[in-house]
Amino acid sequence: MTISFEGRVAIVTGAGGGLGRAYALELAKRGAKVVVNDLGGSRDGTGHSDAALAVVKEIEDAGGAAMSDGGSVTEFAHMEAMVAKAKAAWGGVHILINNAGILRDKSFAKMEMADFRAVIDVHLNGSANCTKAVWEVMREQNYGRILMTASSTGLYGNFGQANYGAAKLGLAGFAKTLALEGAKYNVRVNTIAPTAATRMTEDIFPPELLERFQPEAVVPAALFLVSEEAPTNVILGAGAGVVQAAYVTLTRGAALREPTPEAVAAQYAEITDRTGETVPQSGAEQAMTILQRLQGQ
Ligand code: NAI
């Protein structure tokens, strides 16, 4: 099976460098027309450059089609204008990769609330802005593939990244509900947790691992998740050519013998026992497991 993006229009945010650039180049190589969005700031989100223009040039030089967009994902009006521009030029928007991001790392004790908010604003609200801007377009055309970018920090935690972790797990939650709401309209929504050597991670990768962890090694998982045959509601981890699936699992749990905190303590081993755990596909499904547990006691 060959995965082609011929006839598709894709928006990749934060595509002026790092992972976004790698996604944009490969999408274009496989036939997509690509909107390369990036405001071209520094790692903490300050400043401005025309990084997006350089990627558009790379795509065009290789014979592909692309347009640049220098707007910030934090501006909803701008994201609406970007989508309108793409639709007017190319007739629709089929793929959105929410990839733009910044870092403001500090232990929570030292973190200013401004740094907490800035990170939430770019990752979480920024992804919501772009998604909202394409949502109706995708529903109307009965086709859409949306990818959120989470992180191992969101899924598992990382010292010094409380703001980033909150935003990143928020994105996985955002994707789960959108996957349900989009299903009827053939809009599939997934999440990727990448690991790659980019400027975002330049100070944590030992030099001997840089080669393996190139952004290009994340591209296959990301492109699969926005392809025609993509699943929906999955979280894939990807780095150095290894692809993993992450699940939010649920144990069978325990029906409390008495409605007291002491009963939780006494039955804690049963509550946390992972034998027979499941992966509910919606919140309602979790509620059903509670009823099943009561019936099974
Ligand atoms: P990067 O710093 O090279 O790419 C992020 C891009 O987003 C930059 O080009 C930046 O200018 C752009 N950007 C920032 N704020 C923006 C805004 N308001 N509007 C538009 N563009 C904006 O870093 P990298 O590693 O390529 O990151 C891509 C995504 O992957 C991010 O969401 C990051 O959090 C995520 N990620 C990366 C990991 C890694 O190992 N590199 C690990 C986990 C997640």
Short mmCIF file of C-alpha atoms and ligand atoms in Angstrom, two decimals:
data_model
loop_
_atom_site.label_atom_id
_atom_site.label_comp_id
_atom_site.label_asym_id
_atom_site.label_seq_id
_atom_site.Cartn_x
_atom_site.Cartn_y
_atom_site.Cartn_z
CA MET A 1 0.00 0.00 0.00
CA THR A 2 1.35 3.41 -0.99
CA ILE A 3 0.22 6.37 1.08
CA SER A 4 -0.45 9.33 -1.17
CA PHE A 5 -1.64 12.83 -0.36
CA GLU A 6 -2.40 13.73 -3.96
CA GLY A 7 -5.34 16.15 -4.10
CA ARG A 8 -5.16 16.90 -0.38
CA VAL A 9 -4.58 20.26 1.25
CA ALA A 10 -2.66 20.23 4.52
CA ILE A 11 -1.92 22.85 7.16
CA VAL A 12 1.08 22.27 9.39
CA THR A 13 1.53 24.79 12.19
CA GLY A 14 5.00 25.59 13.47
CA ALA A 15 6.43 24.19 10.23
CA GLY A 16 9.29 26.66 9.87
CA GLY A 17 11.71 24.19 11.45
CA GLY A 18 12.06 20.97 13.43
CA LEU A 19 9.30 18.39 13.19
CA GLY A 20 6.79 20.63 11.42
CA ARG A 21 9.19 21.29 8.56
CA ALA A 22 9.85 17.56 8.19
CA TYR A 23 6.09 16.82 8.09
CA ALA A 24 5.50 19.58 5.54
CA LEU A 25 8.29 18.43 3.22
CA GLU A 26 7.11 14.82 3.16
CA LEU A 27 3.42 15.73 2.76
CA ALA A 28 4.35 17.89 -0.23
CA LYS A 29 6.60 15.19 -1.65
CA ARG A 30 3.63 12.82 -1.53
CA GLY A 31 1.39 15.21 -3.39
CA ALA A 32 -0.27 17.45 -0.77
CA LYS A 33 -0.53 21.19 -1.15
CA VAL A 34 0.84 22.52 2.12
CA VAL A 35 0.26 25.64 4.17
CA VAL A 36 3.47 26.18 6.09
CA ASN A 37 2.50 28.15 9.18
CA ASP A 38 5.13 29.58 11.52
CA LEU A 39 5.58 32.91 13.19
CA GLY A 40 9.27 32.13 13.39
CA GLY A 41 9.89 32.99 17.02
CA SER A 42 12.61 31.74 19.34
CA ARG A 43 12.22 28.67 21.53
CA ASP A 44 10.38 30.62 24.25
CA GLY A 45 7.99 32.11 21.71
CA THR A 46 9.47 35.60 21.49
CA GLY A 47 10.58 37.29 18.27
CA HIS A 48 9.64 36.79 14.65
CA SER A 49 11.26 35.56 11.44
CA ASP A 50 10.30 34.33 7.99
CA ALA A 51 11.15 30.69 8.71
CA ALA A 52 7.95 29.59 6.96
CA LEU A 53 9.02 31.24 3.72
CA ALA A 54 12.24 29.24 3.61
CA VAL A 55 10.31 25.95 3.93
CA VAL A 56 7.90 27.00 1.19
CA LYS A 57 10.91 27.65 -1.02
CA GLU A 58 12.32 24.20 -0.22
CA ILE A 59 8.99 22.60 -1.19
CA GLU A 60 8.68 24.62 -4.39
CA ASP A 61 12.29 23.93 -5.36
CA ALA A 62 11.48 20.21 -5.07
CA GLY A 63 8.49 20.67 -7.40
CA GLY A 64 5.77 20.78 -4.72
CA ALA A 65 3.04 23.29 -3.91
CA ALA A 66 3.06 25.34 -0.73
CA MET A 67 2.07 28.70 0.74
CA SER A 68 3.46 30.36 3.82
CA ASP A 69 1.58 31.81 6.73
CA GLY A 70 3.41 33.87 9.31
CA GLY A 71 0.59 34.21 11.81
CA SER A 72 0.50 33.08 15.42
CA VAL A 73 -1.70 30.13 16.31
CA THR A 74 -2.75 32.11 19.38
CA GLU A 75 -4.80 34.47 17.18
CA PHE A 76 -8.10 32.85 16.24
CA ALA A 77 -8.94 35.51 13.63
CA HIS A 78 -5.64 34.85 11.95
CA MET A 79 -6.20 31.11 11.88
CA GLU A 80 -9.61 31.70 10.30
CA ALA A 81 -7.99 33.90 7.66
CA MET A 82 -5.30 31.27 7.00
CA VAL A 83 -7.92 28.56 6.47
CA ALA A 84 -9.98 30.85 4.22
CA LYS A 85 -6.87 31.62 2.17
CA ALA A 86 -6.06 27.91 1.73
CA LYS A 87 -9.65 27.09 0.85
CA ALA A 88 -9.86 29.89 -1.70
CA ALA A 89 -6.59 28.86 -3.35
CA TRP A 90 -6.93 25.09 -3.23
CA GLY A 91 -10.60 24.31 -2.64
CA GLY A 92 -10.57 22.82 0.87
CA VAL A 93 -8.49 21.77 3.86
CA HIS A 94 -8.18 18.04 4.49
CA ILE A 95 -5.35 17.76 6.98
CA LEU A 96 -4.33 19.80 10.01
CA ILE A 97 -1.23 19.03 12.01
CA ASN A 98 -1.22 21.09 15.20
CA ASN A 99 2.50 21.20 15.85
CA ALA A 100 3.46 24.76 16.87
CA GLY A 101 4.98 24.98 20.30
CA ILE A 102 7.18 26.84 22.74
CA LEU A 103 8.94 26.04 25.99
CA ARG A 104 9.21 28.01 29.25
CA ASP A 105 10.80 25.36 31.47
CA LYS A 106 11.19 25.96 35.21
CA SER A 107 10.30 24.01 38.32
CA PHE A 108 6.77 24.90 39.38
CA ALA A 109 8.09 26.63 42.48
CA LYS A 110 10.00 29.11 40.28
CA MET A 111 7.51 29.36 37.44
CA GLU A 112 5.69 32.66 36.91
CA MET A 113 2.02 32.30 36.04
CA ALA A 114 2.76 34.29 32.86
CA ASP A 115 4.99 31.40 31.72
CA PHE A 116 2.29 28.88 32.60
CA ARG A 117 -0.30 30.79 30.59
CA ALA A 118 1.97 31.44 27.60
CA VAL A 119 2.69 27.74 27.16
CA ILE A 120 -0.98 26.77 27.53
CA ASP A 121 -1.91 29.52 25.10
CA VAL A 122 0.37 28.38 22.27
CA HIS A 123 -0.04 24.60 22.60
CA LEU A 124 -3.58 24.12 23.86
CA ASN A 125 -5.48 27.26 22.86
CA GLY A 126 -3.40 27.52 19.68
CA SER A 127 -4.40 24.00 18.63
CA ALA A 128 -8.03 24.77 19.51
CA ASN A 129 -7.90 27.95 17.39
CA CYS A 130 -6.61 26.12 14.31
CA THR A 131 -8.93 23.18 14.83
CA LYS A 132 -11.96 25.42 15.25
CA ALA A 133 -10.98 27.27 12.07
CA VAL A 134 -10.94 24.03 10.01
CA TRP A 135 -13.67 22.08 11.82
CA GLU A 136 -16.66 23.30 9.81
CA VAL A 137 -14.74 23.04 6.55
CA MET A 138 -13.91 19.41 7.31
CA ARG A 139 -17.44 18.55 8.41
CA GLU A 140 -18.88 20.08 5.27
CA GLN A 141 -16.55 18.21 2.95
CA ASN A 142 -17.05 15.02 4.96
CA TYR A 143 -13.32 14.51 5.23
CA GLY A 144 -10.74 15.59 7.75
CA ARG A 145 -7.61 14.32 9.44
CA ILE A 146 -6.36 16.20 12.48
CA LEU A 147 -3.24 15.48 14.48
CA MET A 148 -2.53 16.91 17.92
CA THR A 149 0.99 17.00 19.26
CA ALA A 150 1.27 15.76 22.81
CA SER A 151 4.50 14.80 24.52
CA SER A 152 5.88 12.22 26.90
CA THR A 153 5.80 15.10 29.40
CA GLY A 154 2.03 15.31 29.11
CA LEU A 155 1.55 11.57 29.23
CA TYR A 156 4.10 10.72 31.92
CA GLY A 157 5.52 13.94 33.42
CA ASN A 158 8.89 15.62 33.30
CA PHE A 159 10.67 17.71 35.93
CA GLY A 160 10.49 21.43 35.15
CA GLN A 161 7.67 21.22 32.60
CA ALA A 162 4.42 21.61 34.57
CA ASN A 163 3.03 24.19 32.12
CA TYR A 164 4.02 22.14 29.09
CA GLY A 165 2.75 18.88 30.58
CA ALA A 166 -0.63 20.40 31.39
CA ALA A 167 -0.98 21.69 27.83
CA LYS A 168 0.19 18.45 26.26
CA LEU A 169 -2.11 16.10 28.16
CA GLY A 170 -4.87 18.64 27.53
CA LEU A 171 -4.30 18.10 23.82
CA ALA A 172 -4.69 14.33 24.16
CA GLY A 173 -8.00 14.92 25.95
CA PHE A 174 -9.06 17.44 23.32
CA ALA A 175 -8.36 14.86 20.60
CA LYS A 176 -10.39 12.16 22.34
CA THR A 177 -13.60 14.18 22.37
CA LEU A 178 -13.07 15.53 18.85
CA ALA A 179 -12.56 11.97 17.60
CA LEU A 180 -16.06 11.18 18.89
CA GLU A 181 -17.65 14.36 17.53
CA GLY A 182 -15.91 14.07 14.15
CA ALA A 183 -16.64 10.37 13.51
CA LYS A 184 -19.94 10.97 11.75
CA TYR A 185 -18.27 13.38 9.32
CA ASN A 186 -15.26 11.23 8.51
CA VAL A 187 -13.07 13.55 10.57
CA ARG A 188 -10.46 11.46 12.37
CA VAL A 189 -8.47 12.92 15.21
CA ASN A 190 -5.29 11.44 16.66
CA THR A 191 -2.37 12.41 18.84
CA ILE A 192 1.37 12.01 18.41
CA ALA A 193 3.96 12.15 21.16
CA PRO A 194 7.22 12.67 19.26
CA THR A 195 10.82 12.36 20.41
CA ALA A 196 13.29 14.16 18.17
CA ALA A 197 16.46 16.18 18.25
CA THR A 198 15.30 19.71 17.44
CA ARG A 199 16.11 23.08 18.94
CA MET A 200 13.42 22.27 21.52
CA THR A 201 15.43 19.33 22.83
CA GLU A 202 18.93 20.44 21.81
CA ASP A 203 20.19 20.61 25.39
CA ILE A 204 18.99 17.14 26.43
CA PHE A 205 20.16 14.91 23.56
CA PRO A 206 23.66 13.44 23.92
CA PRO A 207 25.59 14.10 20.64
CA GLU A 208 25.87 10.36 19.86
CA LEU A 209 22.05 10.07 19.70
CA LEU A 210 21.42 13.13 17.54
CA GLU A 211 21.72 11.22 14.29
CA ARG A 212 19.12 8.61 15.25
CA PHE A 213 16.62 11.08 16.61
CA GLN A 214 16.30 13.21 13.50
CA PRO A 215 12.81 14.73 12.99
CA GLU A 216 12.51 12.68 9.77
CA ALA A 217 12.29 9.54 11.93
CA VAL A 218 8.99 10.80 13.41
CA VAL A 219 7.45 11.58 10.01
CA PRO A 220 6.15 8.07 9.17
CA ALA A 221 3.93 7.87 12.28
CA ALA A 222 2.63 11.42 11.83
CA LEU A 223 1.82 10.94 8.16
CA PHE A 224 0.11 7.62 8.77
CA LEU A 225 -2.11 9.33 11.36
CA VAL A 226 -3.28 11.93 8.82
CA SER A 227 -3.63 9.54 5.88
CA GLU A 228 -6.85 8.34 4.30
CA GLU A 229 -6.64 5.03 6.15
CA ALA A 230 -5.82 6.63 9.50
CA PRO A 231 -7.39 5.23 12.65
CA THR A 232 -9.07 7.65 15.02
CA ASN A 233 -8.67 8.32 18.74
CA VAL A 234 -5.19 6.85 19.05
CA ILE A 235 -2.05 8.14 20.68
CA LEU A 236 1.21 7.09 19.06
CA GLY A 237 4.66 7.74 20.41
CA ALA A 238 7.38 8.07 17.76
CA GLY A 239 11.12 8.60 17.81
CA ALA A 240 14.21 7.23 16.06
CA GLY A 241 12.03 5.00 13.91
CA VAL A 242 10.32 3.32 16.87
CA VAL A 243 6.55 3.73 17.03
CA GLN A 244 4.59 2.95 20.18
CA ALA A 245 0.96 3.21 21.23
CA ALA A 246 -0.04 4.88 24.49
CA TYR A 247 -3.34 4.07 26.17
CA VAL A 248 -5.38 5.55 28.99
CA THR A 249 -6.35 2.34 30.70
CA LEU A 250 -8.86 1.57 33.44
CA THR A 251 -8.64 -1.15 36.04
CA ARG A 252 -11.67 -3.23 36.94
CA GLY A 253 -11.59 -1.52 40.31
CA ALA A 254 -13.42 -2.47 43.45
CA ALA A 255 -16.90 -1.84 44.78
CA LEU A 256 -16.30 -0.42 48.26
CA ARG A 257 -17.43 -2.59 51.14
CA GLU A 258 -18.30 0.64 53.04
CA PRO A 259 -18.50 4.25 51.73
CA THR A 260 -15.43 5.39 53.70
CA PRO A 261 -11.87 6.51 52.92
CA GLU A 262 -10.74 3.64 55.16
CA ALA A 263 -12.38 1.20 52.76
CA VAL A 264 -10.41 2.75 49.88
CA ALA A 265 -7.22 2.20 51.89
CA ALA A 266 -8.19 -1.36 52.76
CA GLN A 267 -9.13 -2.24 49.16
CA TYR A 268 -6.36 -0.22 47.47
CA ALA A 269 -4.61 -3.33 46.10
CA GLU A 270 -7.85 -4.49 44.44
CA ILE A 271 -8.59 -0.98 43.10
CA THR A 272 -5.18 -0.72 41.43
CA ASP A 273 -4.85 -4.34 40.30
CA ARG A 274 -4.27 -4.21 36.54
CA THR A 275 -5.65 -7.65 35.77
CA GLY A 276 -8.43 -7.32 33.21
CA GLU A 277 -7.94 -3.58 32.68
CA THR A 278 -9.67 -2.00 29.67
CA VAL A 279 -9.39 1.05 27.41
CA PRO A 280 -12.78 2.81 27.36
CA GLN A 281 -13.49 4.59 24.09
CA SER A 282 -15.55 7.34 25.74
CA GLY A 283 -16.47 8.73 29.14
CA ALA A 284 -19.87 7.05 28.83
CA GLU A 285 -18.11 3.73 28.39
CA GLN A 286 -16.31 4.29 31.66
CA ALA A 287 -19.63 4.95 33.38
CA MET A 288 -20.87 1.61 32.01
CA THR A 289 -17.91 -0.19 33.59
CA ILE A 290 -18.98 1.18 36.98
CA LEU A 291 -22.40 -0.38 36.56
CA GLN A 292 -20.82 -3.64 35.39
CA ARG A 293 -18.60 -3.64 38.47
CA LEU A 294 -21.60 -3.18 40.75
CA GLN A 295 -23.41 -6.01 39.01
CA GLY A 296 -20.36 -8.24 39.27
CA GLN A 297 -19.77 -7.79 42.99
P1 NAI B 1 10.68 23.61 17.20
O1 NAI B 1 10.92 24.67 18.20
O2 NAI B 1 11.70 23.39 16.15
O3 NAI B 1 9.28 23.81 16.47
C1 NAI B 1 8.21 24.52 16.99
C2 NAI B 1 7.82 25.55 15.96
O4 NAI B 1 6.62 26.20 16.37
C3 NAI B 1 8.87 26.66 15.78
O5 NAI B 1 9.25 26.73 14.42
C4 NAI B 1 8.16 27.91 16.26
O6 NAI B 1 8.54 29.08 15.57
C5 NAI B 1 6.72 27.56 16.02
N1 NAI B 1 5.82 28.36 16.84
C6 NAI B 1 5.94 28.65 18.16
N2 NAI B 1 4.93 29.43 18.56
C7 NAI B 1 4.13 29.62 17.48
C8 NAI B 1 2.94 30.33 17.28
N3 NAI B 1 2.35 31.01 18.28
N4 NAI B 1 2.38 30.33 16.05
C9 NAI B 1 2.95 29.68 15.03
N5 NAI B 1 4.12 28.98 15.16
C10 NAI B 1 4.69 28.96 16.38
O7 NAI B 1 10.47 22.27 18.04
P2 NAI B 1 9.96 20.80 17.62
O8 NAI B 1 10.68 19.87 18.47
O9 NAI B 1 9.96 20.62 16.16
O10 NAI B 1 8.45 20.84 18.16
C11 NAI B 1 7.31 20.56 17.38
C12 NAI B 1 6.21 20.07 18.30
O11 NAI B 1 6.56 18.81 18.84
C13 NAI B 1 5.93 20.97 19.49
O12 NAI B 1 4.53 21.01 19.74
C14 NAI B 1 6.64 20.27 20.62
O13 NAI B 1 6.10 20.61 21.88
C15 NAI B 1 6.41 18.83 20.24
N6 NAI B 1 7.31 17.90 20.87
C16 NAI B 1 8.61 17.81 20.49
C17 NAI B 1 9.42 16.87 21.10
C18 NAI B 1 10.82 16.67 20.68
O14 NAI B 1 11.44 15.69 21.17
N7 NAI B 1 11.38 17.50 19.80
C19 NAI B 1 8.96 16.04 22.21
C20 NAI B 1 7.57 16.17 22.48
C21 NAI B 1 6.79 17.08 21.84
#
